[in-house]
Short mmCIF file of C-alpha atoms in Angstrom, two decimals:
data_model
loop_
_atom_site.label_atom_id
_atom_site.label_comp_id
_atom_site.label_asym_id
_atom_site.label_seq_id
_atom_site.Cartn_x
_atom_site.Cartn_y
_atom_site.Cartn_z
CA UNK A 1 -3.70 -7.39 61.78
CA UNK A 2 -0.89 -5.22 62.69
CA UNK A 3 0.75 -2.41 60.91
CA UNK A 4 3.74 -0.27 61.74
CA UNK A 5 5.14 3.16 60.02
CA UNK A 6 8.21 4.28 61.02
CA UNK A 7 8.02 7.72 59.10
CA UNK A 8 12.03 8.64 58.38
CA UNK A 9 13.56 5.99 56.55
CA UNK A 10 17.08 8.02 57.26
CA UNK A 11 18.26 10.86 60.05
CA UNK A 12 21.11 12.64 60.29
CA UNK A 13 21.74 14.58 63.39
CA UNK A 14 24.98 16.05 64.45
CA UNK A 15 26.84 14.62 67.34
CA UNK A 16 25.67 15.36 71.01
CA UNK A 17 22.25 16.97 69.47
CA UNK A 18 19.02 15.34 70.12
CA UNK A 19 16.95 13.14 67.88
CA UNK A 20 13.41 11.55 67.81
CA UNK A 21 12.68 8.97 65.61
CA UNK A 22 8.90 8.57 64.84
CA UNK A 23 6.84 5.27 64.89
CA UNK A 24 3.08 5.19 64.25
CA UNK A 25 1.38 2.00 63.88
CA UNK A 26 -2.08 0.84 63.62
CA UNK A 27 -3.62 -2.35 65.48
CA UNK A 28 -7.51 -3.62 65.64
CA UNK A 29 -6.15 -5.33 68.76
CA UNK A 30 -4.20 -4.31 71.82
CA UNK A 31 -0.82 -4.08 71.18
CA UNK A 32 2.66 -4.07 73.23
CA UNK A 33 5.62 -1.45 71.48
CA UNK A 34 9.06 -2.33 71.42
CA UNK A 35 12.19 -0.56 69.72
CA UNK A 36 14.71 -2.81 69.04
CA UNK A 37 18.20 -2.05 67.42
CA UNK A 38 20.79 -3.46 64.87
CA UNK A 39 24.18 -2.63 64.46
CA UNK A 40 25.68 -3.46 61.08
CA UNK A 41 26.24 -7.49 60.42
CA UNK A 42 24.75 -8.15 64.05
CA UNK A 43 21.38 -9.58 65.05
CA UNK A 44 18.44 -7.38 67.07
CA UNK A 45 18.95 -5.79 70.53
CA UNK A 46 16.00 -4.69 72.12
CA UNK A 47 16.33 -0.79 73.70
CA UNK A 48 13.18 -0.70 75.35
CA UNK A 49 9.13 -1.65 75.51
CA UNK A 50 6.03 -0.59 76.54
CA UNK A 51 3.52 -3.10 78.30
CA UNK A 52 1.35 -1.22 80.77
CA UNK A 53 1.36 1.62 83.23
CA UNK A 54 3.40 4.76 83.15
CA UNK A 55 3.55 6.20 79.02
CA UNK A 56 6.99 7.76 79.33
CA UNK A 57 9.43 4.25 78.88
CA UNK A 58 13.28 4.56 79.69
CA UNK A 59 15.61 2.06 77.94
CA UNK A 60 19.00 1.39 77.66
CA UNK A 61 22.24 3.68 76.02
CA UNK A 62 19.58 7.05 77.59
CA UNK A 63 17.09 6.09 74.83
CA UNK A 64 13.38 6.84 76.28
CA UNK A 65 10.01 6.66 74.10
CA UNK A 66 6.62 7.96 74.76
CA UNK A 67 3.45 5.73 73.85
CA UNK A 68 0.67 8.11 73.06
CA UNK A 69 -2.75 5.72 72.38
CA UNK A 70 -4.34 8.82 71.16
CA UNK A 71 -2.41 9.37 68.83
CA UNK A 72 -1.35 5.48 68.35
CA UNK A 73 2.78 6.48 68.29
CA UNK A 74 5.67 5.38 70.35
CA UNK A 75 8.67 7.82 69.33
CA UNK A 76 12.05 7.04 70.65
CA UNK A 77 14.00 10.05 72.26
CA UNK A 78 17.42 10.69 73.09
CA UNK A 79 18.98 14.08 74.54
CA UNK A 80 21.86 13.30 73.48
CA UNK A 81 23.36 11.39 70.12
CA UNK A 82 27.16 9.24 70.23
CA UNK A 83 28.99 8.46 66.90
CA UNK A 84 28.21 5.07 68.09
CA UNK A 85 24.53 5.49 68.09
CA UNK A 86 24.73 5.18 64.65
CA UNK A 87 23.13 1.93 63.46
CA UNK A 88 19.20 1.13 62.18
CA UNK A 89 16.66 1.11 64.70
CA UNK A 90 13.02 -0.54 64.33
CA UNK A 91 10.10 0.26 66.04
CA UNK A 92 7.53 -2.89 66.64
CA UNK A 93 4.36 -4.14 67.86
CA UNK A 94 3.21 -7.67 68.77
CA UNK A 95 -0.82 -8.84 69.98
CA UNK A 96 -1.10 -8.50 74.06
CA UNK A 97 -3.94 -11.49 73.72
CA UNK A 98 -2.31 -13.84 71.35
CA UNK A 99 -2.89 -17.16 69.18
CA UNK A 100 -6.43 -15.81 68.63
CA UNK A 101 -6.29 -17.72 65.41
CA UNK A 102 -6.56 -14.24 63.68
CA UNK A 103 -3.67 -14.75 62.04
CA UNK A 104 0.38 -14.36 62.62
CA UNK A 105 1.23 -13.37 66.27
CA UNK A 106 5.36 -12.51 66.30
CA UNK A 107 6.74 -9.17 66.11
CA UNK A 108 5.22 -6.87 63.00
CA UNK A 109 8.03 -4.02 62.90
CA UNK A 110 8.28 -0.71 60.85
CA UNK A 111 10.72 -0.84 57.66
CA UNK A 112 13.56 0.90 60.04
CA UNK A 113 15.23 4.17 60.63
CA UNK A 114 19.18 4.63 59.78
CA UNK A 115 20.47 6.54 61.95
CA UNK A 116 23.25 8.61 61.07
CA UNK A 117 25.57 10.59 63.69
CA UNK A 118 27.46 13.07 62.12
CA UNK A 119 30.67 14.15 63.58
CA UNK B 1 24.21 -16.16 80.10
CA UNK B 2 24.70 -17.26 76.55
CA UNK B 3 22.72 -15.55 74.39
CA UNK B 4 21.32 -17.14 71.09
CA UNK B 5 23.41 -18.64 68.39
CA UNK B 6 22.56 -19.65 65.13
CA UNK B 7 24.84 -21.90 62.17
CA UNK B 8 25.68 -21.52 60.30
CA UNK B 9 26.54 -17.70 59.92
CA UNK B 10 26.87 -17.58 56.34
CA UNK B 11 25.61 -20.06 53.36
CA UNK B 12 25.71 -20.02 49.88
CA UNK B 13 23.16 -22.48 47.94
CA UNK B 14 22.18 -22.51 44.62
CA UNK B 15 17.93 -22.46 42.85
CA UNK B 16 16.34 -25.44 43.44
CA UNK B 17 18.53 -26.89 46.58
CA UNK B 18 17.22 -27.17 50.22
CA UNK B 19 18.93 -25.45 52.73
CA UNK B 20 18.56 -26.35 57.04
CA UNK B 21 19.46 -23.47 59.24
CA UNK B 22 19.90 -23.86 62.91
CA UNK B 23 19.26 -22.02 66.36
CA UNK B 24 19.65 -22.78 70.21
CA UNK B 25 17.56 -20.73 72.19
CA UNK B 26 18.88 -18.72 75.33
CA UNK B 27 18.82 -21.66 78.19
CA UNK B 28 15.19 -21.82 79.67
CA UNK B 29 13.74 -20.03 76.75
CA UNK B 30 10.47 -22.26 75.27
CA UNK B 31 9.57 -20.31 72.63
CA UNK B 32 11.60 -19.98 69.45
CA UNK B 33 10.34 -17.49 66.63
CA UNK B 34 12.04 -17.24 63.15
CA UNK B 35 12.04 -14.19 61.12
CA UNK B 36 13.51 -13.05 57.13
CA UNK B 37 14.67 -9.92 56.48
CA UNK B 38 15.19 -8.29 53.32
CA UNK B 39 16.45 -5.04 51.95
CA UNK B 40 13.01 -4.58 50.17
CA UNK B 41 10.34 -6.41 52.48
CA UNK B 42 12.50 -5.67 55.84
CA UNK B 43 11.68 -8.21 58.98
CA UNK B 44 8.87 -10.15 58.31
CA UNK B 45 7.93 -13.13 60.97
CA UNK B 46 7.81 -16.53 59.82
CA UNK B 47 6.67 -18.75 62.40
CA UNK B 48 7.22 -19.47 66.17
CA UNK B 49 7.59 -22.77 67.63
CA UNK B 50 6.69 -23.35 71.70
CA UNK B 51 7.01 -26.68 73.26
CA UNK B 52 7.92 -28.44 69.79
CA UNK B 53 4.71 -27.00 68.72
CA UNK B 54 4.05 -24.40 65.55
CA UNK B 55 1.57 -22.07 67.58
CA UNK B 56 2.09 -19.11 65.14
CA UNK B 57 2.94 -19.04 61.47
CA UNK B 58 3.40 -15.94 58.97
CA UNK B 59 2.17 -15.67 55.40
CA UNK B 60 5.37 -17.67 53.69
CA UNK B 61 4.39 -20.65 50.88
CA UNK B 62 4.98 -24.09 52.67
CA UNK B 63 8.52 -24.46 51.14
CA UNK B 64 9.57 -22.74 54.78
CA UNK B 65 9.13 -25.24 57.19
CA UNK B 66 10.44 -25.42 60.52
CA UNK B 67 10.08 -27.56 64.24
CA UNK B 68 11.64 -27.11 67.45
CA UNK B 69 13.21 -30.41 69.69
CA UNK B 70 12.99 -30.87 73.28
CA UNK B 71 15.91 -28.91 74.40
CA UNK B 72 14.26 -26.02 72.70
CA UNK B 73 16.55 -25.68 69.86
CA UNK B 74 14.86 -25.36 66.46
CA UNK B 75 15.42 -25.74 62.96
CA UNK B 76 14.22 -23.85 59.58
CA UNK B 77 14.10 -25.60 56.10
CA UNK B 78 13.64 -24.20 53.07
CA UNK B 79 13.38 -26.53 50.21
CA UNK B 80 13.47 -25.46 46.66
CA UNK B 81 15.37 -22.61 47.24
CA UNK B 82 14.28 -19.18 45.13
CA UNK B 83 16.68 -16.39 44.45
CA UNK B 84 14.12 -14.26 45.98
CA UNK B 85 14.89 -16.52 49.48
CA UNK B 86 18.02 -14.84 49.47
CA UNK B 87 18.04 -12.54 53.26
CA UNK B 88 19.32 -12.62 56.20
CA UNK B 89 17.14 -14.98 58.91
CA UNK B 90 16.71 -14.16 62.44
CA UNK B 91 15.74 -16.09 65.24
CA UNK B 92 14.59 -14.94 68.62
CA UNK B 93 14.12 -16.49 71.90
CA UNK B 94 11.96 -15.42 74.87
CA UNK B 95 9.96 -17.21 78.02
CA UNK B 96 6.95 -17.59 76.87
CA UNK B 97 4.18 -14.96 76.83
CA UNK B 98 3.96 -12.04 74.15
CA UNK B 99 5.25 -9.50 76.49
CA UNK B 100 8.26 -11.09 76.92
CA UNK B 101 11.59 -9.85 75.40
CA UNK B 102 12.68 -11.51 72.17
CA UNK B 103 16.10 -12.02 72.29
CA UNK B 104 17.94 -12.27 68.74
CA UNK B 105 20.62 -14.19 67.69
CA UNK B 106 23.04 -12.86 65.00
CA UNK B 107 21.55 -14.26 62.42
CA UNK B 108 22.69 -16.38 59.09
CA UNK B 109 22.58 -15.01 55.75
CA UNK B 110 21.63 -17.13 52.79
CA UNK B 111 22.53 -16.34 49.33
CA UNK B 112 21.00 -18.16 46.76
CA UNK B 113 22.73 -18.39 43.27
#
């Protein structure tokens, strides 16, 4: 089973700062990372994911994250915050071996970050 | 490419009714995975259909039901509705394998009276 703590449930940050939003999670299987996004009234849209080689993961809108196994977290960077950056974004894991019969396979995600751009 | 669609967007049932949601897959997409989400249990997956076949299913009573058709496109049921079934259900779409992107649709939002 998968688990996945996503450690701010709110951030404000001023506009143009940076931000990091933390994700931890916690597998007894090898896992792929994902950070998807949703904007208010609008379905999931996926900024970036991890699968293999190179830690450091650049996405889309200059959104990067860092998978540290160590450490088991994948936080989500950006230099630079937009008022329209402001939405909730969820950090999530799903099984790299799946239908094990171990149980559910789809996405497990964190219970989401809001994040809040302040003019 | 279109992306994926679900109907309808909004429904409003009343306790005890059945309710049949709907989704179409991006085109070429096999697999089609459903999740709920909830202001107090957030996204939670509920089952993913490949090749008209349930190969995944999360911890949800049997009232949730679902199966997919040969053009990919899949439908959820939910008989006996709860108030507590009240949320806003996702469904995704991707290729296959569990490294590829799921793609969300927009979702439809059931409130149950």
């Amino acid at each position: 089973a998968q688990s996945v703590t996503q450690l701010d449930s709110q951030v404000p940050v001023f506009e143009e700062a940076p931000v990091e939003l933390r994700c931890n999670y916690s597998s007894s299987v090898s896992v792929y990372l994902f950070w998807y996004v949703q904007y208010p009234n609008q379905g999931l849209q996926l900024l970036l994911k991890y699968l293999s080689g190179s830690t450091l993961v650049k996405g889309i809108n200059g959104f990067e994250a860092e998978f540290n196994k160590s450490q088991t977290s994948f936080h989500l960077r950006k230099p630079s915050v937009h008022i329209s950056d402001t939405a909730e974004y969820f950090c999530a894991v799903s099984p790299r071996v799946m239908y094990s019969g171990g149980g559910a396979d789809g996405l497990t995600f964190g219970k989401g970050t809001h994040l809040i751009i302040q003019p | 490419k279109a992306g994926v669609t679900q109907t309808p967007r909004y429904l409003i049932k009343t306790r005890g009714q059945q309710v049949t949601l709907s989704c179409s897959p991006i085109s070429g997409h096999r697999s089609v995975s459903w999740y709920q989400q909830t202001p107090g249990q957030g996204l939670q997956f509920l089952f993913e259909y490949f090749s008209e076949t349930q190969r995944n299913k999360g911890n949800f009573p049997g009232r949730f039901s679902g199966r997919q058709f040969s053009n990919s496109r899949s439908e959820m049921n939910v008989s006996t509705l709860e108030l507590g079934d009240s949320a806003l259900y996702l469904c995704a779409s991707r290729q296959s394998g569990a490294g590829d992107t799921q793609y969300f649709g927009p979702g439809t939002r059931l409130t149950v009276l």
